mmCIF file of C-alpha atoms in Angstrom:
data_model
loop_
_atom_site.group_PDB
_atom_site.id
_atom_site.type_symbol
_atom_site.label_atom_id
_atom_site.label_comp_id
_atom_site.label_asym_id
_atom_site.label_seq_id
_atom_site.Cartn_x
_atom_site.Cartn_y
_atom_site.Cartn_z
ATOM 1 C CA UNK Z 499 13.568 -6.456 5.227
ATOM 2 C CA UNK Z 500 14.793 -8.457 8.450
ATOM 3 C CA UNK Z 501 13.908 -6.176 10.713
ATOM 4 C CA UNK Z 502 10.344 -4.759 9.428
ATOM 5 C CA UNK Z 503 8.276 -5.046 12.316
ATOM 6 C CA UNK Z 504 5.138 -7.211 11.073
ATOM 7 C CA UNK Z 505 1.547 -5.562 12.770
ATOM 8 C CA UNK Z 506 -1.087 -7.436 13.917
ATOM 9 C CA UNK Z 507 -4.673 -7.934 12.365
ATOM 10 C CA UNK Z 508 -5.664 -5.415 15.391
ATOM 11 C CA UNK Z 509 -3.258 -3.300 15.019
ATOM 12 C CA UNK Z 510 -3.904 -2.791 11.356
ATOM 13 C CA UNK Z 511 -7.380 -2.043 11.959
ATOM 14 C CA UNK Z 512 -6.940 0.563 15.072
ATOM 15 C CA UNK Z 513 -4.956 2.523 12.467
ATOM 16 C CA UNK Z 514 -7.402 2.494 10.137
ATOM 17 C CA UNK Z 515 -9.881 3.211 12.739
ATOM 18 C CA UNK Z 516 -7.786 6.460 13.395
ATOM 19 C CA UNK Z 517 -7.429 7.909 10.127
ATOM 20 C CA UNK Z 518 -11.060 7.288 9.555
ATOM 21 C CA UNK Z 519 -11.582 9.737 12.383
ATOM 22 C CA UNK Z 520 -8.911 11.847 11.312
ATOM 23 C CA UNK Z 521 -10.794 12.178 7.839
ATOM 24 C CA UNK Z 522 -14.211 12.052 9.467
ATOM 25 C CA UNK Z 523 -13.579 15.552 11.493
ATOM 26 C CA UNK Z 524 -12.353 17.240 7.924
ATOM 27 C CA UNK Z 525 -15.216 15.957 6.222
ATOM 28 C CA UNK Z 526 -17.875 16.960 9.064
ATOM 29 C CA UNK Z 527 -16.254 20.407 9.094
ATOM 30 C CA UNK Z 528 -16.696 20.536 5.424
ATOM 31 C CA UNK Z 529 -20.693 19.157 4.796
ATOM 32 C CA UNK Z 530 -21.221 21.581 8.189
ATOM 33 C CA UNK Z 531 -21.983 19.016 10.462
ATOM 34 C CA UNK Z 532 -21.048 19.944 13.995
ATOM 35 C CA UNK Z 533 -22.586 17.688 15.470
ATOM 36 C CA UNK Z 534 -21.188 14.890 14.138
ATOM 37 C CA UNK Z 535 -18.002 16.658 14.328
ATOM 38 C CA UNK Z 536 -18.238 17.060 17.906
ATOM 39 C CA UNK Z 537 -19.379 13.192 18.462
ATOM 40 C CA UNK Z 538 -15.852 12.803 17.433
ATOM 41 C CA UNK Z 539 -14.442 13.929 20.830
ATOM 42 C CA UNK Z 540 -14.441 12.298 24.581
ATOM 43 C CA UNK Z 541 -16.902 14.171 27.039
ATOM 44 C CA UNK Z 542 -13.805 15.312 28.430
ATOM 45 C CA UNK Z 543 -12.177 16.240 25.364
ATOM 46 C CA UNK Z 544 -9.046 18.995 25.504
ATOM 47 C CA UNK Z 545 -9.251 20.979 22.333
ATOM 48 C CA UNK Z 546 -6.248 23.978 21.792
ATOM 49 C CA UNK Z 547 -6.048 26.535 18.861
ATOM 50 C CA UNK Z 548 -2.688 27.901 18.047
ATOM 51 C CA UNK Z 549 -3.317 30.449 15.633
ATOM 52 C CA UNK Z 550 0.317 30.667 15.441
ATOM 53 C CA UNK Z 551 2.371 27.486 16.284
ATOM 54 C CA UNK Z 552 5.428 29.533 17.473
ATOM 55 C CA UNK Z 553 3.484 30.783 20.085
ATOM 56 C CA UNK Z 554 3.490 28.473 23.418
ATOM 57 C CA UNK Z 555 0.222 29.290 24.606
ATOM 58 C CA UNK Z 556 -2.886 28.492 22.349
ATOM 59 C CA UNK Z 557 -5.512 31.706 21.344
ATOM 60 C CA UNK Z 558 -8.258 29.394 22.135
ATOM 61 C CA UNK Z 559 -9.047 26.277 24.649
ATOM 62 C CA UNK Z 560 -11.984 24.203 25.237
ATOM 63 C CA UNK Z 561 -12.238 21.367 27.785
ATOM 64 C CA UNK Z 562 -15.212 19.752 26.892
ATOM 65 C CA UNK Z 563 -16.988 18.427 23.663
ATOM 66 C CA UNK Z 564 -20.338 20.750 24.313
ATOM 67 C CA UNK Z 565 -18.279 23.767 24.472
ATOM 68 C CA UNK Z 566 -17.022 22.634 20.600
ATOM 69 C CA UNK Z 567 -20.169 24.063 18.761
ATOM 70 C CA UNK Z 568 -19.428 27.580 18.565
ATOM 71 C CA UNK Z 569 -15.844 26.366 17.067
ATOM 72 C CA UNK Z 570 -17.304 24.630 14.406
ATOM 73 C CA UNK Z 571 -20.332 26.864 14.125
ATOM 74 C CA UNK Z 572 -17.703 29.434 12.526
ATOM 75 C CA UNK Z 573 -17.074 27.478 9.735
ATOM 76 C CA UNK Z 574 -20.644 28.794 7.996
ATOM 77 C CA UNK Z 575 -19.287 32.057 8.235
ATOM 78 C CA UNK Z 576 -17.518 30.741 5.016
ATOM 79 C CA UNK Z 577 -19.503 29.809 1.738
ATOM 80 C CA UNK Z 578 -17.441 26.921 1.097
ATOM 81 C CA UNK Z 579 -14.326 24.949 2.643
ATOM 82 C CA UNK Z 580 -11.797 22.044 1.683
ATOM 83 C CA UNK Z 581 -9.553 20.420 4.600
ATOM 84 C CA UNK Z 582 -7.036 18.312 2.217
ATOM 85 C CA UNK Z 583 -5.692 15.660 5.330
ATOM 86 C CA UNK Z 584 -1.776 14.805 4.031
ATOM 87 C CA UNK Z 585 0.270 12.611 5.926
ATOM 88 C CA UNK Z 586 -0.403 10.894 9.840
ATOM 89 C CA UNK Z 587 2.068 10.091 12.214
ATOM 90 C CA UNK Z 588 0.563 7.519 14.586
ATOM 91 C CA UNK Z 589 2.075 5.829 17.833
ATOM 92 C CA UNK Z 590 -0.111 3.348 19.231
ATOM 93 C CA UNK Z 591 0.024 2.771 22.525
ATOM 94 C CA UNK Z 592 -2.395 0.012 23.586
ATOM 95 C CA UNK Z 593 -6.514 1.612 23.889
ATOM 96 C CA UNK Z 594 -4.595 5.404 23.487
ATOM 97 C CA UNK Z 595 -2.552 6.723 20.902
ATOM 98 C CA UNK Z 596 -0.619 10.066 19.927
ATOM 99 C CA UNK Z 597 0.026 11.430 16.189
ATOM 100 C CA UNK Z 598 0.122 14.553 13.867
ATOM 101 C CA UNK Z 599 -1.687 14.942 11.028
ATOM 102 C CA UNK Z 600 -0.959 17.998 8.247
ATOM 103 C CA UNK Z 601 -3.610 19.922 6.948
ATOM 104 C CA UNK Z 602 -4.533 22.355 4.462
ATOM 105 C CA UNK Z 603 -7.636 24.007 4.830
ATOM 106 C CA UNK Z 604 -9.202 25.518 2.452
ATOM 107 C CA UNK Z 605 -11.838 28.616 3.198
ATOM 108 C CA UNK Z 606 -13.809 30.252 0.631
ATOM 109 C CA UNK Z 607 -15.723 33.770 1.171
ATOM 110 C CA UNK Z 608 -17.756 35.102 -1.917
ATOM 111 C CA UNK Z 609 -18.702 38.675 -1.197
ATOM 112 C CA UNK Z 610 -20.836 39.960 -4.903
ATOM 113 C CA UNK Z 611 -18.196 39.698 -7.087
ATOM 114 C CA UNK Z 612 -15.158 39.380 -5.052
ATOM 115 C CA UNK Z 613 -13.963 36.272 -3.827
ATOM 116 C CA UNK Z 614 -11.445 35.250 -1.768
ATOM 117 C CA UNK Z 615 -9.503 32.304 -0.650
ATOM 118 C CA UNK Z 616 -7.648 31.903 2.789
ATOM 119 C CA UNK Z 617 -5.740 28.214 2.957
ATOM 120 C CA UNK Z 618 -4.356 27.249 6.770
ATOM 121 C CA UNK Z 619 -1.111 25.202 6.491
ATOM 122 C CA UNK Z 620 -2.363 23.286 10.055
ATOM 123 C CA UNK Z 621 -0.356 20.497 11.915
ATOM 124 C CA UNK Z 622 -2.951 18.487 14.105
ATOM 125 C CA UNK Z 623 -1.307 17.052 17.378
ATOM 126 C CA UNK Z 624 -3.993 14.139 18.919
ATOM 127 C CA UNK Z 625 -4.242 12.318 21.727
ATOM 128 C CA UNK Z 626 -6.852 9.355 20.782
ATOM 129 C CA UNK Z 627 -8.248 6.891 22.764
ATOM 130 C CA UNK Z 628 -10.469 3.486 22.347
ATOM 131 C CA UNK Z 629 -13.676 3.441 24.261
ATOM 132 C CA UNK Z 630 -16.414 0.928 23.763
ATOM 133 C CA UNK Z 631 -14.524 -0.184 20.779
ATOM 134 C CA UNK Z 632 -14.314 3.283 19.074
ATOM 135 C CA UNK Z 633 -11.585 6.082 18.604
ATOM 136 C CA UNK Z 634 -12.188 8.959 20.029
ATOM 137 C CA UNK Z 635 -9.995 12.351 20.080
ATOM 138 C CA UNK Z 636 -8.863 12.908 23.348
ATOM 139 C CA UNK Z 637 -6.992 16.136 22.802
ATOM 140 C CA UNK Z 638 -6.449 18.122 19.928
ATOM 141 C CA UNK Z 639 -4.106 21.104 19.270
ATOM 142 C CA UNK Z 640 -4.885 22.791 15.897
ATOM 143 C CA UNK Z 641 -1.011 24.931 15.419
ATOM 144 C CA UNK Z 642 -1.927 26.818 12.587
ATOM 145 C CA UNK Z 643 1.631 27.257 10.685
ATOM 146 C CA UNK Z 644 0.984 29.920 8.686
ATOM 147 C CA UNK Z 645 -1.886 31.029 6.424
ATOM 148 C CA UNK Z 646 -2.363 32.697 2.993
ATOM 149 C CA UNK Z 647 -5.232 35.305 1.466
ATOM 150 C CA UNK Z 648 -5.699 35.621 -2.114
ATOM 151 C CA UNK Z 649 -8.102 37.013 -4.405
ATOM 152 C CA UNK Z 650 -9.753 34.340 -6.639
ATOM 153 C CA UNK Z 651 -11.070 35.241 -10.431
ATOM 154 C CA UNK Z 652 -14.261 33.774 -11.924
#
């Protein structure tokens, strides 16, 4: 227990102040609201899709958080999701920070009677940074690591 690095008050709180955002972007995505979703980001925000995280170059990039809506305006081509945040890695680094975060998301599409499920195994890699005493997502790469389509019964 020696050599357990002890963290500042500061610290502390900046992590907290991370996974808040972390959790705030699953739970805008899921109550629909893009906008807050995309306050989320820096103006300047770098935002990659990997539909496929083997693949080196992402499906889909966006350099800036206006260009976000149509992103998040897919989601309501669903009738209901679920992103279930698991664990974070987080390396802070003064005002920035890097990290992963593991996702599953949940996506729910009720046609009449048939419905069907799609879940996204995702791996978020960020890029954060502190301005005016908030965290912000800097970059984001959404690697999509594999997904699964099943029928669900009533």
């Amino acid at each position: 227990m020696e050599n357990v690095k002890r963290r500042s008050l500061e610290e502390i709180a900046d992590r907290d102040a991370i996974r808040d955002l972390i959790d705030a972007y699953a739970y805008c995505a899921d109550t629909r609201d893009a906008e807050g979703q995309m306050a989320l980001f820096t103006e300047d925000t770098l935002f990659r899709v990997f539909m496929d995280e083997r693949q080196a170059e992402p499906s889909q990039i966006v350099t800036s958080r206006k260009e976000l809506a149509p992103i998040f305006d897919n989601l309501n081509t669903y009738d209901s999701t679920m992103h279930v945040n698991g664990q974070s890695k987080i390396i802070l680094s003064g005002d920035t920070a890097i990290g992963t975060t593991y996702c599953n998301a949940h996506h729910l599409t009720i046609d009449g009677d048939d419905k069907k499920l799609m879940v996204a195994a995702i791996r978020y890699n960020d890029e954060f940074i502190k301005l005016n005493n908030q965290w912000l997502f800097k970059k984001r790469d959404l690697k999509v690591a594999w997904v699964e389509t099943k029928p669900l019964n009533s």
